[in-house]
Amino acid sequence: MFLASIAACKDTTPEGQDDWISGDTGSHDTVVGGNSYRYYHSYWYPIYNNMISPSTYAGSTDNDIARPGYTPAHGGGVETGGFGSSAHGGEGGGE
Amino acid sequence: MKRIDIVPRKDLDRKLEEVGFLYHKNYYTETAAYEFTAGEVDKIDIATAQLFDMCCKVMNEVIEKKLFKEFFIPDRYVELIKTSWLEDFCSFYGRMDLYVNEDCSEIKLLEFNADTPTSLLEASVVQWYWLQEFNAHYDQFNSIHEKLLAHIGVCKPYLPGNKLWFTSVAGSLEDFMTVSYIKDLADQNGIQTQFIDINAIGLNSEGRFCGLVNNKYEVIENIFKLYPYEWMFHEKFGNALDARTTWIEPLYKSIWSNKMLLVMLYKMFPNSPYLLPAYYGAANGLSSFVKKPVLGREGSNVQIISNGSILQETGGEYGEEGYVYQEYRELPSFNGNRPVVGSWLIGGETAGMGIKETTSHIHDNMSTFCPHYFK
């Protein structure tokens, strides 16, 4: 049971929680209304400098991006990265 | 207390990794075990309980006499710390590191890892499985797993929404596995759980902490963190800490995990057999002492002075808040191996122990874990 939960934990810490990423291997891009989007973990994200940021933007559905005038929303004004800066060089927080 | 040479179990790596002990390389070799008598274990158990009782009295004293500045606690966290103590917010665990001499006639508190203790899985699960193969007729001072499982169940009604998040530093396998173990125990209690890297925790426009779930941000009501308060207090989101989120361990652990605890304990209980003289800022006439940073970690920036001479010192980046000077007591040596007993508390109750040893005089993150038994 413990090992199963470990696998589950790893699944919940995808690359998408970094700030800016390239996205999944095999992801595909599209352009709708002049805006570029990349498909990642079942949602579309705006592309900037060939990167996406699932931690900054809420993911959009097919219907969302098809709406005329649609603007991808920031994740509810959510800011990340405010904890964790004291750990460096692979050092953990435990002792 | 004896140190016994043992033969590692066959197929050891696989057995360790099967129970989630993925960080055992150069840390757990299974070539030695420590043997105790039941009477010796009783002494450690009693000492731990009495020390914890004294720590509680220190906490009351800190609140009553407003001593937070002595612990270098920023003003904005004082009320939160008080509330977490006075309202008895959920605490899962803590580990007291003890000096124990060969016949266990002397037991002294070296420090209290109250906020972010690790070496949990090896103490609770790994050494227990070892004992079943080594000699199932022997016993072990270890009910950590059972007590932690039960205690999380006790805490369950106090977790709004019945969901508990877990967080640790990305890239630290030991921390991740420690958190995963506790998360698994929460799962077994029927609590909904979710892991998030510490740097992925978000703060929304209402000042609530949140995390991504199915690509949408969800408010974090309760979270277990393996990340020290002394770091959180000075990071960007530290100012957003408030009582709307239940943090486990609770904020009062920032007092107990602080080396000023050793000073305060000795001040309040100078005649306790479990305490070494400890002072802030100066050795106060001690000829042999250990100089420790108030907010030091993992044996960094520690200096041992023995009879006026430097016996050993370590580097690091701690010490900004000054140093605590604690009387030096040389750890017992078994062919050059020097053990420290990590005595666990679960929900404030004694629960077992794990032993780490080093060939150095200072225990740090290179110390190795040894199983134990008693008969």
Tab-separated table of C-alpha atoms in Angstrom:
chain	number	residue	atom	x	y	z
A	1	MET	CA	0.000	0.000	0.000
A	2	PHE	CA	2.829	2.392	0.868
A	3	LEU	CA	4.585	1.868	-2.458
A	4	ALA	CA	1.359	2.462	-4.318
A	5	SER	CA	0.956	5.765	-2.581
A	6	ILE	CA	4.527	6.741	-3.452
A	7	ALA	CA	3.765	6.244	-7.107
A	8	ALA	CA	0.639	8.334	-6.701
A	9	CYS	CA	2.636	11.122	-5.093
A	10	LYS	CA	5.078	11.183	-7.979
A	11	ASP	CA	2.185	11.476	-10.370
A	12	THR	CA	1.011	14.612	-8.624
A	13	THR	CA	4.287	16.480	-8.997
A	14	PRO	CA	4.472	16.876	-12.751
A	15	GLU	CA	6.801	19.076	-14.601
A	16	GLY	CA	3.867	21.481	-14.840
A	17	GLN	CA	4.445	22.854	-11.371
A	18	ASP	CA	7.637	24.568	-12.452
A	19	ASP	CA	7.160	28.125	-13.581
A	20	TRP	CA	7.890	27.890	-17.319
A	21	ILE	CA	8.276	24.590	-19.131
A	22	SER	CA	8.337	23.238	-22.636
A	23	GLY	CA	5.474	20.833	-21.943
A	24	ASP	CA	4.964	17.130	-22.511
A	25	THR	CA	6.862	15.215	-25.105
A	26	GLY	CA	4.389	14.618	-27.876
A	27	SER	CA	2.340	17.670	-26.976
A	28	HIS	CA	0.871	19.543	-29.872
A	29	ASP	CA	0.372	23.207	-30.579
A	30	THR	CA	-2.417	25.125	-32.215
A	31	VAL	CA	-3.200	28.684	-33.200
A	32	VAL	CA	-6.691	30.042	-32.586
A	33	GLY	CA	-7.647	33.664	-33.199
A	34	GLY	CA	-3.994	34.548	-33.621
A	35	ASN	CA	-3.032	33.083	-30.229
A	36	SER	CA	-0.745	30.069	-29.885
A	37	TYR	CA	-1.604	27.294	-27.429
A	38	ARG	CA	0.069	24.063	-26.394
A	39	TYR	CA	-1.909	21.007	-25.237
A	40	TYR	CA	-0.608	19.756	-21.878
A	41	HIS	CA	-2.225	17.362	-19.398
A	42	SER	CA	-5.644	17.707	-21.048
A	43	TYR	CA	-5.676	21.512	-21.210
A	44	TRP	CA	-4.446	24.290	-23.490
A	45	TYR	CA	-1.885	26.854	-22.334
A	46	PRO	CA	-0.703	30.050	-24.049
A	47	ILE	CA	2.783	29.786	-25.553
A	48	TYR	CA	5.375	32.466	-24.879
A	49	ASN	CA	8.925	32.031	-26.170
A	50	ASN	CA	7.998	28.430	-26.993
A	51	MET	CA	7.248	27.783	-23.278
A	52	ILE	CA	4.098	27.350	-21.225
A	53	SER	CA	3.378	27.958	-17.534
A	54	PRO	CA	0.650	25.800	-16.002
A	55	SER	CA	1.439	27.319	-12.613
A	56	THR	CA	0.705	30.814	-13.911
A	57	TYR	CA	-2.241	30.182	-16.202
A	58	ALA	CA	-5.375	28.210	-15.603
A	59	GLY	CA	-5.700	25.608	-18.330
A	60	SER	CA	-8.219	26.226	-21.120
A	61	THR	CA	-10.566	23.768	-22.774
A	62	ASP	CA	-11.250	23.352	-26.526
A	63	ASN	CA	-14.431	25.398	-26.101
A	64	ASP	CA	-12.593	28.137	-24.192
A	65	ILE	CA	-10.008	28.842	-26.841
A	66	ALA	CA	-12.592	28.617	-29.624
A	67	ARG	CA	-14.551	31.534	-28.139
A	68	PRO	CA	-13.967	34.769	-30.034
A	69	GLY	CA	-11.981	37.234	-27.975
A	70	TYR	CA	-11.015	34.617	-25.373
A	71	THR	CA	-8.063	35.555	-23.149
A	72	PRO	CA	-6.350	32.885	-21.067
A	73	ALA	CA	-6.733	33.700	-17.392
A	74	HIS	CA	-4.017	33.762	-14.802
A	75	GLY	CA	-4.686	31.032	-12.246
A	76	GLY	CA	-7.019	33.144	-10.166
A	77	GLY	CA	-4.241	35.601	-9.447
A	78	VAL	CA	-2.236	32.819	-7.850
A	79	GLU	CA	1.431	33.457	-7.177
A	80	THR	CA	3.818	30.570	-6.563
A	81	GLY	CA	7.409	30.203	-5.386
A	82	GLY	CA	6.961	32.099	-2.123
A	83	PHE	CA	8.161	29.156	-0.050
A	84	GLY	CA	11.195	26.996	-0.703
A	85	SER	CA	13.897	29.550	-1.391
A	86	SER	CA	15.913	28.679	1.731
A	87	ALA	CA	16.584	25.135	0.564
A	88	HIS	CA	19.467	24.927	-1.813
A	89	GLY	CA	21.963	22.444	-3.173
A	90	GLY	CA	19.597	19.511	-2.791
A	91	GLU	CA	19.294	20.204	0.929
A	92	GLY	CA	15.969	19.158	2.374
A	93	GLY	CA	14.018	20.700	5.209
A	94	GLY	CA	14.185	17.678	7.488
A	95	GLU	CA	16.864	16.779	10.001
B	1	MET	CA	23.803	-0.621	25.843
B	2	LYS	CA	26.021	-2.746	23.651
B	3	ARG	CA	26.994	-2.523	20.007
B	4	ILE	CA	26.717	-5.913	18.312
B	5	ASP	CA	28.234	-6.824	14.954
B	6	ILE	CA	25.567	-8.331	12.715
B	7	VAL	CA	25.423	-9.791	9.217
B	8	PRO	CA	23.303	-7.838	6.742
B	9	ARG	CA	20.205	-9.626	5.523
B	10	LYS	CA	20.365	-11.267	2.137
B	11	ASP	CA	18.947	-9.216	-0.683
B	12	LEU	CA	19.060	-6.225	1.632
B	13	ASP	CA	18.630	-3.456	-0.938
B	14	ARG	CA	15.424	-4.977	-2.283
B	15	LYS	CA	14.001	-5.487	1.204
B	16	LEU	CA	14.729	-1.914	2.163
B	17	GLU	CA	13.325	-0.435	-1.007
B	18	GLU	CA	10.179	-2.575	-0.796
B	19	VAL	CA	9.166	-0.667	2.313
B	20	GLY	CA	9.936	2.700	0.759
B	21	PHE	CA	13.434	3.125	2.216
B	22	LEU	CA	14.924	4.455	-1.012
B	23	TYR	CA	17.627	6.620	0.572
B	24	HIS	CA	19.561	3.891	2.392
B	25	LYS	CA	22.833	4.066	0.430
B	26	ASN	CA	25.760	4.935	2.724
B	27	TYR	CA	23.252	5.559	5.495
B	28	TYR	CA	21.984	2.140	6.533
B	29	THR	CA	24.480	-0.702	6.246
B	30	GLU	CA	23.050	-3.275	8.695
B	31	THR	CA	26.444	-4.324	9.988
B	32	ALA	CA	25.803	-3.382	13.594
B	33	ALA	CA	22.884	-3.245	15.996
B	34	TYR	CA	22.519	-1.871	19.493
B	35	GLU	CA	21.375	-4.143	22.299
B	36	PHE	CA	19.567	-2.883	25.375
B	37	THR	CA	17.969	-4.375	28.445
B	38	ALA	CA	14.310	-3.730	29.202
B	39	GLY	CA	15.405	-1.649	32.192
B	40	GLU	CA	17.587	0.536	30.010
B	41	VAL	CA	14.735	1.119	27.576
B	42	ASP	CA	12.504	2.083	30.492
B	43	LYS	CA	15.021	4.717	31.522
B	44	ILE	CA	15.033	6.253	28.044
B	45	ASP	CA	11.251	6.142	27.919
B	46	ILE	CA	10.898	7.870	31.285
B	47	ALA	CA	13.535	10.477	30.435
B	48	THR	CA	11.777	11.334	27.177
B	49	ALA	CA	8.404	11.718	28.882
B	50	GLN	CA	9.861	13.943	31.597
B	51	LEU	CA	11.742	16.044	29.077
B	52	PHE	CA	8.582	16.531	27.074
B	53	ASP	CA	6.741	17.616	30.188
B	54	MET	CA	9.460	20.198	30.821
B	55	CYS	CA	9.204	21.408	27.213
B	56	CYS	CA	5.493	21.997	27.744
B	57	LYS	CA	6.270	24.057	30.840
B	58	VAL	CA	8.784	26.091	28.848
B	59	MET	CA	6.106	26.787	26.263
B	60	ASN	CA	3.746	28.079	28.959
B	61	GLU	CA	6.547	30.231	30.376
B	62	VAL	CA	7.383	31.702	26.966
B	63	ILE	CA	3.761	32.714	26.492
B	64	GLU	CA	3.168	34.003	30.019
B	65	LYS	CA	6.366	36.049	30.124
B	66	LYS	CA	6.368	37.017	26.452
B	67	LEU	CA	9.819	35.572	25.798
B	68	PHE	CA	9.479	35.256	22.025
B	69	LYS	CA	12.299	37.717	21.328
B	70	GLU	CA	14.698	35.409	23.159
B	71	PHE	CA	13.845	32.818	20.521
B	72	PHE	CA	14.281	35.334	17.677
B	73	ILE	CA	10.638	34.984	16.663
B	74	PRO	CA	9.467	37.891	14.458
B	75	ASP	CA	6.652	39.834	16.134
B	76	ARG	CA	4.051	39.018	13.512
B	77	TYR	CA	4.117	35.295	14.407
B	78	VAL	CA	3.714	35.663	18.156
B	79	GLU	CA	-0.084	35.528	18.219
B	80	LEU	CA	-0.149	32.601	15.790
B	81	ILE	CA	2.289	30.656	17.941
B	82	LYS	CA	0.293	31.412	21.072
B	83	THR	CA	-2.944	30.332	19.428
B	84	SER	CA	-1.425	27.101	18.124
B	85	TRP	CA	-0.324	26.197	21.647
B	86	LEU	CA	-3.288	27.393	23.673
B	87	GLU	CA	-5.778	25.779	21.298
B	88	ASP	CA	-3.697	22.609	21.057
B	89	PHE	CA	-3.382	22.496	17.283
B	90	CYS	CA	-2.618	19.105	15.776
B	91	SER	CA	0.927	17.853	16.132
B	92	PHE	CA	2.023	14.526	14.732
B	93	TYR	CA	5.540	13.893	15.916
B	94	GLY	CA	8.934	14.966	17.223
B	95	ARG	CA	12.315	13.429	17.974
B	96	MET	CA	14.547	14.153	20.932
B	97	ASP	CA	18.229	13.460	20.369
B	98	LEU	CA	19.704	12.077	23.552
B	99	TYR	CA	23.141	11.446	24.922
B	100	VAL	CA	22.998	8.025	26.595
B	101	ASN	CA	26.041	6.489	28.294
B	102	GLU	CA	26.942	2.785	28.161
B	103	ASP	CA	24.781	1.636	31.071
B	104	CYS	CA	22.056	4.220	30.489
B	105	SER	CA	22.665	5.703	33.910
B	106	GLU	CA	23.085	9.113	32.295
B	107	ILE	CA	20.614	10.457	29.754
B	108	LYS	CA	20.861	14.048	28.551
B	109	LEU	CA	18.902	16.044	25.989
B	110	LEU	CA	21.125	17.230	23.153
B	111	GLU	CA	18.346	18.828	21.117
B	112	PHE	CA	14.685	18.487	20.243
B	113	ASN	CA	13.928	18.047	16.542
B	114	ALA	CA	10.349	19.068	17.087
B	115	ASP	CA	9.490	20.697	13.790
B	116	THR	CA	10.959	18.704	10.895
B	117	PRO	CA	12.344	15.385	12.120
B	118	THR	CA	13.379	12.728	9.610
B	119	SER	CA	14.746	9.177	10.078
B	120	LEU	CA	11.122	8.287	10.768
B	121	LEU	CA	10.617	5.444	8.305
B	122	GLU	CA	13.782	3.635	9.339
B	123	ALA	CA	12.892	3.952	13.023
B	124	SER	CA	9.268	2.898	12.654
B	125	VAL	CA	9.272	0.329	9.826
B	126	VAL	CA	12.751	-0.642	8.621
B	127	GLN	CA	14.267	-1.684	11.925
B	128	TRP	CA	11.102	-3.537	12.875
B	129	TYR	CA	11.250	-5.716	9.761
B	130	TRP	CA	14.934	-6.272	10.460
B	131	LEU	CA	14.132	-7.555	13.954
B	132	GLN	CA	11.571	-10.048	12.641
B	133	GLU	CA	14.319	-11.673	10.584
B	134	PHE	CA	17.120	-11.197	13.108
B	135	ASN	CA	15.338	-12.623	16.138
B	136	ALA	CA	11.594	-12.324	16.488
B	137	HIS	CA	11.844	-13.311	20.161
B	138	TYR	CA	13.623	-10.084	20.972
B	139	ASP	CA	11.709	-6.870	21.433
B	140	GLN	CA	12.210	-3.333	20.246
B	141	PHE	CA	11.344	0.049	21.734
B	142	ASN	CA	9.155	0.882	18.795
B	143	SER	CA	5.444	1.475	18.514
B	144	ILE	CA	5.987	4.475	16.270
B	145	HIS	CA	3.985	3.150	13.345
B	146	GLU	CA	0.982	2.063	15.386
B	147	LYS	CA	0.897	5.239	17.436
B	148	LEU	CA	1.303	7.520	14.447
B	149	LEU	CA	-1.438	5.710	12.547
B	150	ALA	CA	-3.786	5.983	15.528
B	151	HIS	CA	-2.862	9.577	16.322
B	152	ILE	CA	-3.538	10.806	12.806
B	153	GLY	CA	-6.982	9.277	13.243
B	154	VAL	CA	-7.401	11.310	16.432
B	155	CYS	CA	-6.461	14.469	14.505
B	156	LYS	CA	-8.808	13.700	11.616
B	157	PRO	CA	-11.883	15.514	13.023
B	158	TYR	CA	-9.799	18.664	13.374
B	159	LEU	CA	-8.921	18.853	9.685
B	160	PRO	CA	-11.552	21.022	7.972
B	161	GLY	CA	-12.736	19.432	4.745
B	162	ASN	CA	-11.082	16.116	5.634
B	163	LYS	CA	-8.285	16.839	3.195
B	164	LEU	CA	-4.633	17.046	4.184
B	165	TRP	CA	-1.930	18.324	1.866
B	166	PHE	CA	1.686	17.264	2.226
B	167	THR	CA	4.728	19.208	1.164
B	168	SER	CA	8.507	18.968	1.160
B	169	VAL	CA	11.486	20.291	-0.770
B	170	ALA	CA	11.596	19.139	-4.382
B	171	GLY	CA	14.633	16.972	-5.026
B	172	SER	CA	15.136	15.706	-1.484
B	173	LEU	CA	14.346	11.999	-1.664
B	174	GLU	CA	14.621	11.469	2.089
B	175	ASP	CA	12.156	14.255	2.791
B	176	PHE	CA	9.796	13.087	0.066
B	177	MET	CA	9.768	9.527	1.378
B	178	THR	CA	9.256	10.695	4.955
B	179	VAL	CA	6.296	12.768	3.874
B	180	SER	CA	4.996	9.931	1.687
B	181	TYR	CA	5.061	7.573	4.650
B	182	ILE	CA	2.993	9.920	6.790
B	183	LYS	CA	0.710	10.596	3.842
B	184	ASP	CA	0.140	6.867	3.538
B	185	LEU	CA	-0.891	6.704	7.196
B	186	ALA	CA	-3.342	9.544	6.591
B	187	ASP	CA	-4.724	7.660	3.588
B	188	GLN	CA	-5.245	4.634	5.809
B	189	ASN	CA	-7.277	6.846	8.133
B	190	GLY	CA	-9.619	7.793	5.308
B	191	ILE	CA	-8.261	11.301	4.951
B	192	GLN	CA	-8.084	12.679	1.426
B	193	THR	CA	-4.464	13.546	0.717
B	194	GLN	CA	-2.474	15.426	-1.885
B	195	PHE	CA	1.255	16.090	-2.303
B	196	ILE	CA	2.680	19.395	-3.487
B	197	ASP	CA	6.292	20.600	-3.739
B	198	ILE	CA	6.936	23.426	-1.296
B	199	ASN	CA	7.796	25.851	-4.085
B	200	ALA	CA	4.577	25.002	-5.953
B	201	ILE	CA	2.369	26.215	-3.096
B	202	GLY	CA	0.392	29.155	-4.396
B	203	LEU	CA	-1.024	32.244	-2.750
B	204	ASN	CA	-4.249	33.569	-4.225
B	205	SER	CA	-5.623	37.082	-4.321
B	206	GLU	CA	-7.465	36.485	-1.034
B	207	GLY	CA	-4.267	35.571	0.735
B	208	ARG	CA	-5.120	31.883	0.931
B	209	PHE	CA	-2.588	29.189	0.248
B	210	CYS	CA	-3.600	26.938	-2.616
B	211	GLY	CA	-2.410	24.137	-4.844
B	212	LEU	CA	-3.173	22.778	-8.286
B	213	VAL	CA	-5.709	19.960	-8.514
B	214	ASN	CA	-6.780	18.815	-11.944
B	215	ASN	CA	-5.390	22.017	-13.298
B	216	LYS	CA	-7.421	24.272	-11.034
B	217	TYR	CA	-6.218	25.944	-7.878
B	218	GLU	CA	-7.786	24.678	-4.684
B	219	VAL	CA	-7.497	26.352	-1.291
B	220	ILE	CA	-5.262	24.477	1.147
B	221	GLU	CA	-7.123	24.115	4.433
B	222	ASN	CA	-4.669	21.734	6.128
B	223	ILE	CA	-1.090	20.927	5.283
B	224	PHE	CA	1.716	18.846	6.726
B	225	LYS	CA	5.073	20.419	5.923
B	226	LEU	CA	8.566	19.033	6.176
B	227	TYR	CA	10.025	22.497	5.991
B	228	PRO	CA	11.241	24.491	8.991
B	229	TYR	CA	9.425	27.493	10.342
B	230	GLU	CA	12.646	29.446	10.737
B	231	TRP	CA	12.926	29.323	6.948
B	232	MET	CA	9.244	30.004	6.288
B	233	PHE	CA	9.210	33.037	8.577
B	234	HIS	CA	11.739	34.819	6.389
B	235	GLU	CA	10.498	33.788	2.972
B	236	LYS	CA	8.144	35.724	0.719
B	237	PHE	CA	4.980	33.864	1.750
B	238	GLY	CA	5.868	33.955	5.427
B	239	ASN	CA	3.825	37.110	5.858
B	240	ALA	CA	0.766	35.233	4.604
B	241	LEU	CA	0.842	32.656	7.394
B	242	ASP	CA	-2.400	32.962	9.316
B	243	ALA	CA	-4.872	30.853	11.243
B	244	ARG	CA	-7.018	30.056	8.208
B	245	THR	CA	-4.684	27.223	7.252
B	246	THR	CA	-3.922	24.398	9.678
B	247	TRP	CA	-0.173	23.777	9.537
B	248	ILE	CA	1.240	20.520	10.852
B	249	GLU	CA	3.547	20.652	12.700
B	250	PRO	CA	1.935	23.614	14.486
B	251	LEU	CA	3.659	26.963	14.811
B	252	TYR	CA	4.646	26.496	18.449
B	253	LYS	CA	7.182	23.944	17.226
B	254	SER	CA	9.275	26.945	16.180
B	255	ILE	CA	10.003	27.383	19.896
B	256	TRP	CA	10.908	23.783	20.667
B	257	SER	CA	13.081	23.275	17.602
B	258	ASN	CA	15.053	26.392	18.489
B	259	LYS	CA	18.310	25.793	20.428
B	260	MET	CA	17.243	28.502	22.873
B	261	LEU	CA	14.972	25.780	24.232
B	262	LEU	CA	18.069	24.205	25.796
B	263	VAL	CA	18.867	27.464	27.574
B	264	MET	CA	15.313	27.927	28.786
B	265	LEU	CA	15.016	24.329	29.972
B	266	TYR	CA	18.189	24.577	32.013
B	267	LYS	CA	17.137	27.921	33.433
B	268	MET	CA	13.815	26.521	34.593
B	269	PHE	CA	14.999	23.053	35.623
B	270	PRO	CA	18.677	23.330	36.622
B	271	ASN	CA	18.495	20.215	38.775
B	272	SER	CA	17.004	17.927	36.177
B	273	PRO	CA	19.160	14.842	35.600
B	274	TYR	CA	18.265	14.999	31.913
B	275	LEU	CA	19.630	18.445	31.130
B	276	LEU	CA	23.095	19.785	30.493
B	277	PRO	CA	23.954	23.346	31.505
B	278	ALA	CA	23.273	25.618	28.534
B	279	TYR	CA	23.673	29.360	28.067
B	280	TYR	CA	23.195	31.894	25.338
B	281	GLY	CA	26.057	34.037	24.098
B	282	ALA	CA	28.843	32.795	26.371
B	283	ALA	CA	30.119	29.594	27.962
B	284	ASN	CA	29.647	30.988	31.501
B	285	GLY	CA	32.695	29.207	32.861
B	286	LEU	CA	32.194	25.864	31.150
B	287	SER	CA	35.600	24.460	30.195
B	288	SER	CA	34.138	21.851	27.858
B	289	PHE	CA	31.159	22.852	25.784
B	290	VAL	CA	29.433	22.584	22.422
B	291	LYS	CA	28.764	25.882	20.676
B	292	LYS	CA	25.655	25.536	18.503
B	293	PRO	CA	23.908	28.131	16.345
B	294	VAL	CA	20.508	29.128	17.731
B	295	LEU	CA	18.909	28.136	14.436
B	296	GLY	CA	21.498	25.633	13.199
B	297	ARG	CA	20.714	22.443	11.313
B	298	GLU	CA	22.325	19.099	10.559
B	299	GLY	CA	25.397	19.710	12.722
B	300	SER	CA	26.492	22.803	10.789
B	301	ASN	CA	28.531	25.598	12.414
B	302	VAL	CA	29.099	23.525	15.545
B	303	GLN	CA	32.269	23.791	17.597
B	304	ILE	CA	33.298	21.457	20.404
B	305	ILE	CA	35.667	22.839	23.006
B	306	SER	CA	37.131	20.219	25.317
B	307	ASN	CA	39.147	21.497	28.283
B	308	GLY	CA	39.789	24.749	26.523
B	309	SER	CA	40.895	23.285	23.160
B	310	ILE	CA	38.993	22.856	19.931
B	311	LEU	CA	38.135	19.172	19.590
B	312	GLN	CA	36.123	19.530	16.387
B	313	GLU	CA	34.264	22.161	14.411
B	314	THR	CA	32.094	22.247	11.324
B	315	GLY	CA	31.375	24.923	8.752
B	316	GLY	CA	28.133	26.212	7.387
B	317	GLU	CA	26.041	29.297	7.023
B	318	TYR	CA	24.202	29.457	10.339
B	319	GLY	CA	24.903	31.574	13.375
B	320	GLU	CA	23.341	34.912	12.537
B	321	GLU	CA	21.207	34.789	15.684
B	322	GLY	CA	24.135	33.892	17.912
B	323	TYR	CA	25.107	30.677	19.665
B	324	VAL	CA	24.038	28.446	22.497
B	325	TYR	CA	26.777	26.994	24.686
B	326	GLN	CA	25.884	23.592	26.067
B	327	GLU	CA	28.108	21.572	28.377
B	328	TYR	CA	30.008	18.963	26.376
B	329	ARG	CA	29.449	15.338	27.176
B	330	GLU	CA	31.573	12.969	25.092
B	331	LEU	CA	29.408	10.374	23.387
B	332	PRO	CA	30.183	6.753	24.327
B	333	SER	CA	32.507	5.064	21.859
B	334	PHE	CA	32.088	1.523	20.581
B	335	ASN	CA	35.236	0.864	18.541
B	336	GLY	CA	35.110	4.481	17.509
B	337	ASN	CA	31.392	4.524	16.702
B	338	ARG	CA	29.469	7.059	18.737
B	339	PRO	CA	25.689	6.671	19.012
B	340	VAL	CA	22.995	9.239	19.621
B	341	VAL	CA	19.554	7.962	20.604
B	342	GLY	CA	16.669	9.544	18.727
B	343	SER	CA	13.666	9.156	21.011
B	344	TRP	CA	10.329	9.634	19.261
B	345	LEU	CA	7.188	11.307	20.505
B	346	ILE	CA	3.893	10.811	18.719
B	347	GLY	CA	1.156	13.235	19.715
B	348	GLY	CA	3.144	14.004	22.854
B	349	GLU	CA	3.492	10.353	23.895
B	350	THR	CA	6.767	8.439	23.887
B	351	ALA	CA	6.773	5.938	21.053
B	352	GLY	CA	10.161	4.395	20.396
B	353	MET	CA	13.692	5.113	19.319
B	354	GLY	CA	16.114	5.007	16.438
B	355	ILE	CA	19.887	5.123	16.792
B	356	LYS	CA	22.344	6.949	14.608
B	357	GLU	CA	26.083	6.645	14.985
B	358	THR	CA	29.114	8.453	13.678
B	359	THR	CA	32.870	8.061	13.956
B	360	SER	CA	33.081	11.803	14.431
B	361	HIS	CA	32.222	13.765	17.573
B	362	ILE	CA	29.498	15.747	15.803
B	363	HIS	CA	26.413	14.099	14.367
B	364	ASP	CA	25.470	15.455	10.969
B	365	ASN	CA	23.742	14.283	7.808
B	366	MET	CA	26.507	11.706	7.279
B	367	SER	CA	25.606	9.747	10.425
B	368	THR	CA	24.429	6.178	9.848
B	369	PHE	CA	21.346	4.464	11.206
B	370	CYS	CA	21.601	1.222	13.205
B	371	PRO	CA	18.699	-0.996	14.298
B	372	HIS	CA	18.276	-1.946	17.947
B	373	TYR	CA	16.602	-4.523	20.151
B	374	PHE	CA	16.179	-5.289	23.786
B	375	LYS	CA	15.847	-8.516	25.707
